[in-house]
PDB file of C-alpha atoms in Angstrom:
ATOM      1  CA  ALA A   1      85.400 -42.307 -30.005  1.00  0.00           C
ATOM      2  CA  GLN A   2      86.655 -44.681 -32.619  1.00  0.00           C
ATOM      3  CA  SER A   3      88.238 -48.003 -31.761  1.00  0.00           C
ATOM      4  CA  VAL A   4      89.284 -51.238 -33.462  1.00  0.00           C
ATOM      5  CA  THR A   5      89.326 -54.702 -32.017  1.00  0.00           C
ATOM      6  CA  GLN A   6      91.292 -57.546 -33.628  1.00  0.00           C
ATOM      7  CA  LEU A   7      90.211 -60.908 -32.379  1.00  0.00           C
ATOM      8  CA  GLY A   8      93.109 -63.279 -31.910  1.00  0.00           C
ATOM      9  CA  SER A   9      96.667 -62.019 -31.459  1.00  0.00           C
ATOM     10  CA  HIS A  10      97.962 -65.133 -33.223  1.00  0.00           C
ATOM     11  CA  VAL A  11      96.580 -67.121 -36.120  1.00  0.00           C
ATOM     12  CA  SER A  12      98.177 -70.233 -37.562  1.00  0.00           C
ATOM     13  CA  VAL A  13      97.212 -71.886 -40.854  1.00  0.00           C
ATOM     14  CA  SER A  14      98.622 -74.442 -43.203  1.00  0.00           C
ATOM     15  CA  GLU A  15      99.921 -73.426 -46.559  1.00  0.00           C
ATOM     16  CA  GLY A  16      96.978 -73.511 -49.034  1.00  0.00           C
ATOM     17  CA  ALA A  17      94.367 -72.984 -46.282  1.00  0.00           C
ATOM     18  CA  LEU A  18      91.922 -70.193 -45.987  1.00  0.00           C
ATOM     19  CA  VAL A  19      93.185 -67.162 -44.054  1.00  0.00           C
ATOM     20  CA  LEU A  20      90.676 -65.261 -41.928  1.00  0.00           C
ATOM     21  CA  LEU A  21      91.734 -62.287 -39.773  1.00  0.00           C
ATOM     22  CA  ARG A  22      88.988 -60.640 -37.778  1.00  0.00           C
ATOM     23  CA  CYS A  23      88.540 -56.952 -37.183  1.00  0.00           C
ATOM     24  CA  ASN A  24      85.540 -55.169 -35.610  1.00  0.00           C
ATOM     25  CA  TYR A  25      85.313 -51.370 -35.380  1.00  0.00           C
ATOM     26  CA  SER A  26      83.504 -48.761 -33.424  1.00  0.00           C
ATOM     27  CA  SER A  27      82.774 -45.436 -34.968  1.00  0.00           C
ATOM     28  CA  SER A  28      80.059 -42.802 -34.490  1.00  0.00           C
ATOM     29  CA  VAL A  29      80.328 -41.642 -38.147  1.00  0.00           C
ATOM     30  CA  PRO A  30      80.849 -43.561 -41.343  1.00  0.00           C
ATOM     31  CA  PRO A  31      84.456 -44.777 -41.233  1.00  0.00           C
ATOM     32  CA  TYR A  32      87.385 -45.327 -43.512  1.00  0.00           C
ATOM     33  CA  LEU A  33      88.827 -48.751 -42.858  1.00  0.00           C
ATOM     34  CA  PHE A  34      92.273 -50.171 -43.621  1.00  0.00           C
ATOM     35  CA  TRP A  35      94.358 -53.317 -43.373  1.00  0.00           C
ATOM     36  CA  TYR A  36      98.132 -52.978 -43.175  1.00  0.00           C
ATOM     37  CA  VAL A  37     100.837 -55.700 -43.174  1.00  0.00           C
ATOM     38  CA  GLN A  38     104.115 -55.561 -41.427  1.00  0.00           C
ATOM     39  CA  TYR A  39     106.935 -57.945 -42.237  1.00  0.00           C
ATOM     40  CA  PRO A  40     109.792 -58.444 -39.779  1.00  0.00           C
ATOM     41  CA  ASN A  41     112.010 -55.389 -39.321  1.00  0.00           C
ATOM     42  CA  GLN A  42     109.957 -53.296 -41.679  1.00  0.00           C
ATOM     43  CA  GLY A  43     107.367 -50.596 -41.578  1.00  0.00           C
ATOM     44  CA  LEU A  44     103.657 -51.001 -42.322  1.00  0.00           C
ATOM     45  CA  GLN A  45     102.377 -51.481 -45.843  1.00  0.00           C
ATOM     46  CA  LEU A  46      98.831 -50.759 -46.961  1.00  0.00           C
ATOM     47  CA  LEU A  47      97.073 -53.989 -47.974  1.00  0.00           C
ATOM     48  CA  LEU A  48      93.686 -52.492 -48.876  1.00  0.00           C
ATOM     49  CA  LYS A  49      91.210 -49.848 -47.837  1.00  0.00           C
ATOM     50  CA  TYR A  50      87.452 -49.244 -47.695  1.00  0.00           C
ATOM     51  CA  THR A  51      86.331 -45.660 -48.455  1.00  0.00           C
ATOM     52  CA  SER A  52      82.606 -46.009 -49.271  1.00  0.00           C
ATOM     53  CA  ALA A  53      82.519 -47.543 -52.731  1.00  0.00           C
ATOM     54  CA  ALA A  54      82.168 -51.376 -53.064  1.00  0.00           C
ATOM     55  CA  THR A  55      81.832 -53.168 -49.798  1.00  0.00           C
ATOM     56  CA  LEU A  56      84.101 -55.954 -50.959  1.00  0.00           C
ATOM     57  CA  VAL A  57      87.535 -54.579 -51.307  1.00  0.00           C
ATOM     58  CA  LYS A  58      90.333 -56.311 -53.097  1.00  0.00           C
ATOM     59  CA  GLY A  59      93.897 -55.623 -52.097  1.00  0.00           C
ATOM     60  CA  ILE A  60      97.436 -56.702 -52.870  1.00  0.00           C
ATOM     61  CA  ASN A  61      98.807 -60.234 -52.611  1.00  0.00           C
ATOM     62  CA  GLY A  62      95.399 -61.810 -53.086  1.00  0.00           C
ATOM     63  CA  PHE A  63      93.827 -60.409 -49.937  1.00  0.00           C
ATOM     64  CA  GLU A  64      90.358 -58.997 -49.740  1.00  0.00           C
ATOM     65  CA  ALA A  65      88.027 -57.638 -47.022  1.00  0.00           C
ATOM     66  CA  GLU A  66      84.348 -57.080 -46.741  1.00  0.00           C
ATOM     67  CA  PHE A  67      82.757 -54.113 -44.997  1.00  0.00           C
ATOM     68  CA  LYS A  68      79.650 -55.186 -43.107  1.00  0.00           C
ATOM     69  CA  LYS A  69      77.920 -52.248 -41.493  1.00  0.00           C
ATOM     70  CA  SER A  70      75.359 -54.395 -39.638  1.00  0.00           C
ATOM     71  CA  GLU A  71      78.105 -56.417 -38.019  1.00  0.00           C
ATOM     72  CA  THR A  72      80.605 -53.451 -37.696  1.00  0.00           C
ATOM     73  CA  SER A  73      83.194 -55.763 -39.132  1.00  0.00           C
ATOM     74  CA  PHE A  74      85.960 -55.583 -41.706  1.00  0.00           C
ATOM     75  CA  HIS A  75      87.466 -59.070 -41.779  1.00  0.00           C
ATOM     76  CA  LEU A  76      90.454 -59.851 -43.954  1.00  0.00           C
ATOM     77  CA  THR A  77      90.538 -63.035 -46.008  1.00  0.00           C
ATOM     78  CA  LYS A  78      92.689 -64.869 -48.537  1.00  0.00           C
ATOM     79  CA  PRO A  79      91.544 -68.188 -50.118  1.00  0.00           C
ATOM     80  CA  SER A  80      94.902 -69.892 -50.056  1.00  0.00           C
ATOM     81  CA  ALA A  81      97.749 -69.024 -47.690  1.00  0.00           C
ATOM     82  CA  HIS A  82     101.293 -68.798 -48.896  1.00  0.00           C
ATOM     83  CA  MET A  83     104.456 -69.035 -46.779  1.00  0.00           C
ATOM     84  CA  SER A  84     105.309 -65.487 -47.717  1.00  0.00           C
ATOM     85  CA  ASP A  85     102.060 -64.286 -46.039  1.00  0.00           C
ATOM     86  CA  ALA A  86     103.560 -64.865 -42.602  1.00  0.00           C
ATOM     87  CA  ALA A  87     103.632 -61.350 -40.994  1.00  0.00           C
ATOM     88  CA  GLU A  88     101.715 -59.120 -38.647  1.00  0.00           C
ATOM     89  CA  TYR A  89      98.495 -57.636 -39.795  1.00  0.00           C
ATOM     90  CA  PHE A  90      96.890 -54.435 -38.483  1.00  0.00           C
ATOM     91  CA  CYS A  91      93.344 -53.205 -38.917  1.00  0.00           C
ATOM     92  CA  ALA A  92      92.803 -49.459 -38.621  1.00  0.00           C
ATOM     93  CA  VAL A  93      89.914 -46.957 -38.749  1.00  0.00           C
ATOM     94  CA  SER A  94      89.645 -43.225 -39.341  1.00  0.00           C
ATOM     95  CA  GLU A  95      86.728 -40.805 -39.436  1.00  0.00           C
ATOM     96  CA  ARG A  96      85.724 -39.221 -42.734  1.00  0.00           C
ATOM     97  CA  ASP A  97      85.781 -35.736 -41.167  1.00  0.00           C
ATOM     98  CA  ASN A  98      88.954 -36.311 -39.198  1.00  0.00           C
ATOM     99  CA  THR A  99      91.326 -38.271 -41.431  1.00  0.00           C
ATOM    100  CA  ASP A 100      94.427 -37.093 -39.540  1.00  0.00           C
ATOM    101  CA  LYS A 101      93.886 -39.704 -36.886  1.00  0.00           C
ATOM    102  CA  LEU A 102      94.256 -43.390 -37.810  1.00  0.00           C
ATOM    103  CA  ILE A 103      93.445 -45.745 -34.944  1.00  0.00           C
ATOM    104  CA  PHE A 104      95.141 -49.084 -35.077  1.00  0.00           C
ATOM    105  CA  GLY A 105      94.145 -52.429 -33.625  1.00  0.00           C
ATOM    106  CA  THR A 106      96.662 -54.389 -31.569  1.00  0.00           C
ATOM    107  CA  GLY A 107      97.604 -56.601 -34.516  1.00  0.00           C
ATOM    108  CA  THR A 108      97.351 -60.327 -35.475  1.00  0.00           C
ATOM    109  CA  ARG A 109     100.426 -62.369 -36.128  1.00  0.00           C
ATOM    110  CA  LEU A 110      99.810 -64.810 -38.943  1.00  0.00           C
ATOM    111  CA  GLN A 111     101.925 -68.003 -39.029  1.00  0.00           C
ATOM    112  CA  VAL A 112     101.810 -70.277 -42.151  1.00  0.00           C
ATOM    113  CA  PHE A 113     102.994 -73.852 -41.772  1.00  0.00           C
ATOM    114  CA  PRO A 114     104.130 -76.018 -44.647  1.00  0.00           C
TER     115      PRO A 114
ATOM    116  CA  GLU W   1     113.736 -42.871 -53.901  1.00  0.00           C
ATOM    117  CA  THR W   2     111.310 -44.754 -51.764  1.00  0.00           C
ATOM    118  CA  GLY W   3     108.276 -42.900 -50.465  1.00  0.00           C
ATOM    119  CA  VAL W   4     109.182 -42.423 -46.838  1.00  0.00           C
ATOM    120  CA  THR W   5     112.763 -42.810 -45.690  1.00  0.00           C
ATOM    121  CA  GLN W   6     113.956 -43.094 -42.055  1.00  0.00           C
ATOM    122  CA  THR W   7     117.507 -42.755 -40.746  1.00  0.00           C
ATOM    123  CA  PRO W   8     119.134 -44.338 -38.911  1.00  0.00           C
ATOM    124  CA  ARG W   9     117.533 -47.808 -39.148  1.00  0.00           C
ATOM    125  CA  HIS W  10     119.175 -48.824 -35.851  1.00  0.00           C
ATOM    126  CA  LEU W  11     120.348 -46.707 -32.921  1.00  0.00           C
ATOM    127  CA  VAL W  12     121.839 -47.671 -29.598  1.00  0.00           C
ATOM    128  CA  MET W  13     122.208 -44.905 -27.061  1.00  0.00           C
ATOM    129  CA  GLY W  14     122.853 -44.420 -23.362  1.00  0.00           C
ATOM    130  CA  MET W  15     120.452 -42.665 -21.079  1.00  0.00           C
ATOM    131  CA  THR W  16     122.559 -39.460 -21.073  1.00  0.00           C
ATOM    132  CA  ASN W  17     123.066 -39.208 -24.828  1.00  0.00           C
ATOM    133  CA  LYS W  18     121.342 -36.894 -27.265  1.00  0.00           C
ATOM    134  CA  LYS W  19     120.499 -38.233 -30.702  1.00  0.00           C
ATOM    135  CA  SER W  20     117.935 -37.535 -33.504  1.00  0.00           C
ATOM    136  CA  LEU W  21     115.852 -39.559 -35.801  1.00  0.00           C
ATOM    137  CA  LYS W  22     115.220 -38.311 -39.268  1.00  0.00           C
ATOM    138  CA  CYS W  23     112.281 -38.876 -41.641  1.00  0.00           C
ATOM    139  CA  GLU W  24     111.919 -37.696 -45.189  1.00  0.00           C
ATOM    140  CA  GLN W  25     108.998 -38.151 -47.495  1.00  0.00           C
ATOM    141  CA  HIS W  26     109.050 -37.880 -51.332  1.00  0.00           C
ATOM    142  CA  LEU W  27     105.282 -38.138 -51.885  1.00  0.00           C
ATOM    143  CA  GLY W  28     104.173 -34.562 -51.757  1.00  0.00           C
ATOM    144  CA  HIS W  29     102.139 -35.118 -48.668  1.00  0.00           C
ATOM    145  CA  ASN W  30     100.980 -32.444 -46.208  1.00  0.00           C
ATOM    146  CA  ALA W  31     101.073 -34.301 -42.945  1.00  0.00           C
ATOM    147  CA  MET W  32     103.761 -36.258 -41.172  1.00  0.00           C
ATOM    148  CA  TYR W  33     103.545 -38.490 -38.087  1.00  0.00           C
ATOM    149  CA  TRP W  34     105.655 -40.232 -35.475  1.00  0.00           C
ATOM    150  CA  TYR W  35     104.402 -43.574 -34.036  1.00  0.00           C
ATOM    151  CA  LYS W  36     105.972 -45.706 -31.335  1.00  0.00           C
ATOM    152  CA  GLN W  37     105.718 -49.515 -31.709  1.00  0.00           C
ATOM    153  CA  SER W  38     106.682 -51.511 -28.600  1.00  0.00           C
ATOM    154  CA  ALA W  39     106.450 -55.243 -28.137  1.00  0.00           C
ATOM    155  CA  LYS W  40     102.992 -56.433 -27.240  1.00  0.00           C
ATOM    156  CA  LYS W  41     101.505 -52.996 -27.259  1.00  0.00           C
ATOM    157  CA  PRO W  42      99.326 -51.186 -29.845  1.00  0.00           C
ATOM    158  CA  LEU W  43     100.836 -48.632 -32.184  1.00  0.00           C
ATOM    159  CA  GLU W  44     101.004 -45.400 -30.220  1.00  0.00           C
ATOM    160  CA  LEU W  45     100.582 -42.137 -32.076  1.00  0.00           C
ATOM    161  CA  MET W  46     103.064 -39.615 -30.714  1.00  0.00           C
ATOM    162  CA  PHE W  47     102.905 -36.469 -32.885  1.00  0.00           C
ATOM    163  CA  VAL W  48     101.156 -35.151 -35.948  1.00  0.00           C
ATOM    164  CA  TYR W  49     102.270 -32.303 -38.167  1.00  0.00           C
ATOM    165  CA  ASN W  50     100.077 -30.701 -40.750  1.00  0.00           C
ATOM    166  CA  PHE W  51     101.649 -28.178 -43.048  1.00  0.00           C
ATOM    167  CA  LYS W  52     104.604 -27.959 -40.651  1.00  0.00           C
ATOM    168  CA  GLU W  53     102.269 -27.090 -37.660  1.00  0.00           C
ATOM    169  CA  GLN W  54     101.929 -29.538 -34.801  1.00  0.00           C
ATOM    170  CA  THR W  55      98.367 -30.600 -34.530  1.00  0.00           C
ATOM    171  CA  GLU W  56      98.680 -33.537 -32.150  1.00  0.00           C
ATOM    172  CA  ASN W  57     100.871 -34.251 -29.151  1.00  0.00           C
ATOM    173  CA  ASN W  58      99.598 -37.424 -27.564  1.00  0.00           C
ATOM    174  CA  SER W  59     100.916 -36.707 -24.013  1.00  0.00           C
ATOM    175  CA  VAL W  60     104.469 -37.572 -25.030  1.00  0.00           C
ATOM    176  CA  PRO W  61     107.198 -36.966 -22.424  1.00  0.00           C
ATOM    177  CA  SER W  62     109.336 -33.949 -23.058  1.00  0.00           C
ATOM    178  CA  ARG W  63     112.460 -36.093 -23.523  1.00  0.00           C
ATOM    179  CA  PHE W  64     111.024 -36.559 -27.009  1.00  0.00           C
ATOM    180  CA  SER W  65     111.186 -33.352 -29.025  1.00  0.00           C
ATOM    181  CA  PRO W  66     109.761 -33.269 -32.584  1.00  0.00           C
ATOM    182  CA  GLU W  67     110.776 -30.801 -35.271  1.00  0.00           C
ATOM    183  CA  CYS W  68     109.210 -30.270 -38.639  1.00  0.00           C
ATOM    184  CA  PRO W  69     111.092 -27.660 -40.703  1.00  0.00           C
ATOM    185  CA  ASN W  70     109.043 -28.260 -43.820  1.00  0.00           C
ATOM    186  CA  SER W  71     106.348 -30.648 -45.125  1.00  0.00           C
ATOM    187  CA  SER W  72     108.952 -33.137 -46.358  1.00  0.00           C
ATOM    188  CA  HIS W  73     111.060 -33.534 -43.250  1.00  0.00           C
ATOM    189  CA  LEU W  74     110.415 -34.596 -39.780  1.00  0.00           C
ATOM    190  CA  PHE W  75     112.810 -35.171 -36.885  1.00  0.00           C
ATOM    191  CA  LEU W  76     112.545 -36.633 -33.455  1.00  0.00           C
ATOM    192  CA  HIS W  77     115.116 -35.335 -31.027  1.00  0.00           C
ATOM    193  CA  LEU W  78     115.911 -37.641 -28.168  1.00  0.00           C
ATOM    194  CA  HIS W  79     117.623 -36.836 -24.804  1.00  0.00           C
ATOM    195  CA  THR W  80     117.845 -38.443 -21.388  1.00  0.00           C
ATOM    196  CA  LEU W  81     115.796 -41.421 -22.596  1.00  0.00           C
ATOM    197  CA  GLN W  82     114.807 -44.325 -20.342  1.00  0.00           C
ATOM    198  CA  PRO W  83     115.223 -48.053 -21.096  1.00  0.00           C
ATOM    199  CA  GLU W  84     111.388 -48.355 -21.580  1.00  0.00           C
ATOM    200  CA  ASP W  85     111.715 -45.977 -24.490  1.00  0.00           C
ATOM    201  CA  SER W  86     113.400 -48.764 -26.497  1.00  0.00           C
ATOM    202  CA  ALA W  87     111.047 -49.420 -29.404  1.00  0.00           C
ATOM    203  CA  LEU W  88     110.550 -49.211 -33.131  1.00  0.00           C
ATOM    204  CA  TYR W  89     109.817 -45.608 -34.116  1.00  0.00           C
ATOM    205  CA  LEU W  90     107.809 -45.310 -37.241  1.00  0.00           C
ATOM    206  CA  CYS W  91     107.401 -42.197 -39.393  1.00  0.00           C
ATOM    207  CA  ALA W  92     104.454 -41.815 -41.714  1.00  0.00           C
ATOM    208  CA  SER W  93     102.985 -39.278 -44.131  1.00  0.00           C
ATOM    209  CA  SER W  94      99.628 -38.620 -45.618  1.00  0.00           C
ATOM    210  CA  GLY W  95      97.599 -36.053 -47.558  1.00  0.00           C
ATOM    211  CA  GLY W  96      97.463 -34.850 -51.065  1.00  0.00           C
ATOM    212  CA  GLN W  97      94.828 -34.988 -53.806  1.00  0.00           C
ATOM    213  CA  GLY W  98      92.027 -37.439 -53.260  1.00  0.00           C
ATOM    214  CA  TYR W  99      93.224 -38.170 -49.734  1.00  0.00           C
ATOM    215  CA  THR W 100      91.114 -40.775 -47.920  1.00  0.00           C
ATOM    216  CA  GLY W 101      93.009 -41.287 -44.711  1.00  0.00           C
ATOM    217  CA  GLU W 102      95.683 -43.874 -45.455  1.00  0.00           C
ATOM    218  CA  LEU W 103      99.228 -43.431 -44.091  1.00  0.00           C
ATOM    219  CA  PHE W 104     102.450 -44.286 -45.840  1.00  0.00           C
ATOM    220  CA  PHE W 105     105.044 -45.600 -43.455  1.00  0.00           C
ATOM    221  CA  GLY W 106     108.823 -45.631 -43.396  1.00  0.00           C
ATOM    222  CA  GLU W 107     110.652 -48.805 -42.435  1.00  0.00           C
ATOM    223  CA  GLY W 108     111.304 -47.540 -38.904  1.00  0.00           C
ATOM    224  CA  SER W 109     114.149 -46.721 -36.620  1.00  0.00           C
ATOM    225  CA  ARG W 110     114.884 -49.433 -34.012  1.00  0.00           C
ATOM    226  CA  LEU W 111     116.013 -47.621 -30.861  1.00  0.00           C
ATOM    227  CA  THR W 112     117.678 -49.402 -27.941  1.00  0.00           C
ATOM    228  CA  VAL W 113     118.343 -47.434 -24.775  1.00  0.00           C
ATOM    229  CA  LEU W 114     121.011 -48.905 -22.460  1.00  0.00           C
TER     230      LEU W 114
END
């Protein structure tokens, strides 16, 4: 069975600092991996996805994530945080032969301080 | 038109009321989903419809009744709900050419049960 673990339910950074949100996955088959962002009172918006091409994936708003099979990780990073990055971030995994089911992590709330 | 539209955005109902949530997608997708998002809990998949047929019912109580008349519309009929059913209900869609598993979400319907 697939699963996703997001380490740290809350992360706080200063504006301009590096953002690192951690995600580890478990899957018996090669996975598709996703990061979503949710701003207050809104739905989830896709930030980026890994589907088997380059292991370093670039997304919107300056975010990127690297797929590391040996570590079963898909951590999300951004070199310099902006106040507008404050939101909740969800990592998700699906199986290549069962893409109907997207399994989400519990989310990480990012706070950005001036 | 935005990709996935949910109405109403906010709903307050008593435990004896009957109401419905509506979702419409304009993306030409084949599959539609209902998720429940409660505070401090992971996103819970409730129902999946693929080409109008229900393919997933994640042990959801019968007081929640989904309806999918076509691939573009999805309803969630609500009756005799409990206060613990208060949550953000998210609709999503997926599928289409080159599909690789990502979901497209609406902005959600915030339900409060008194």
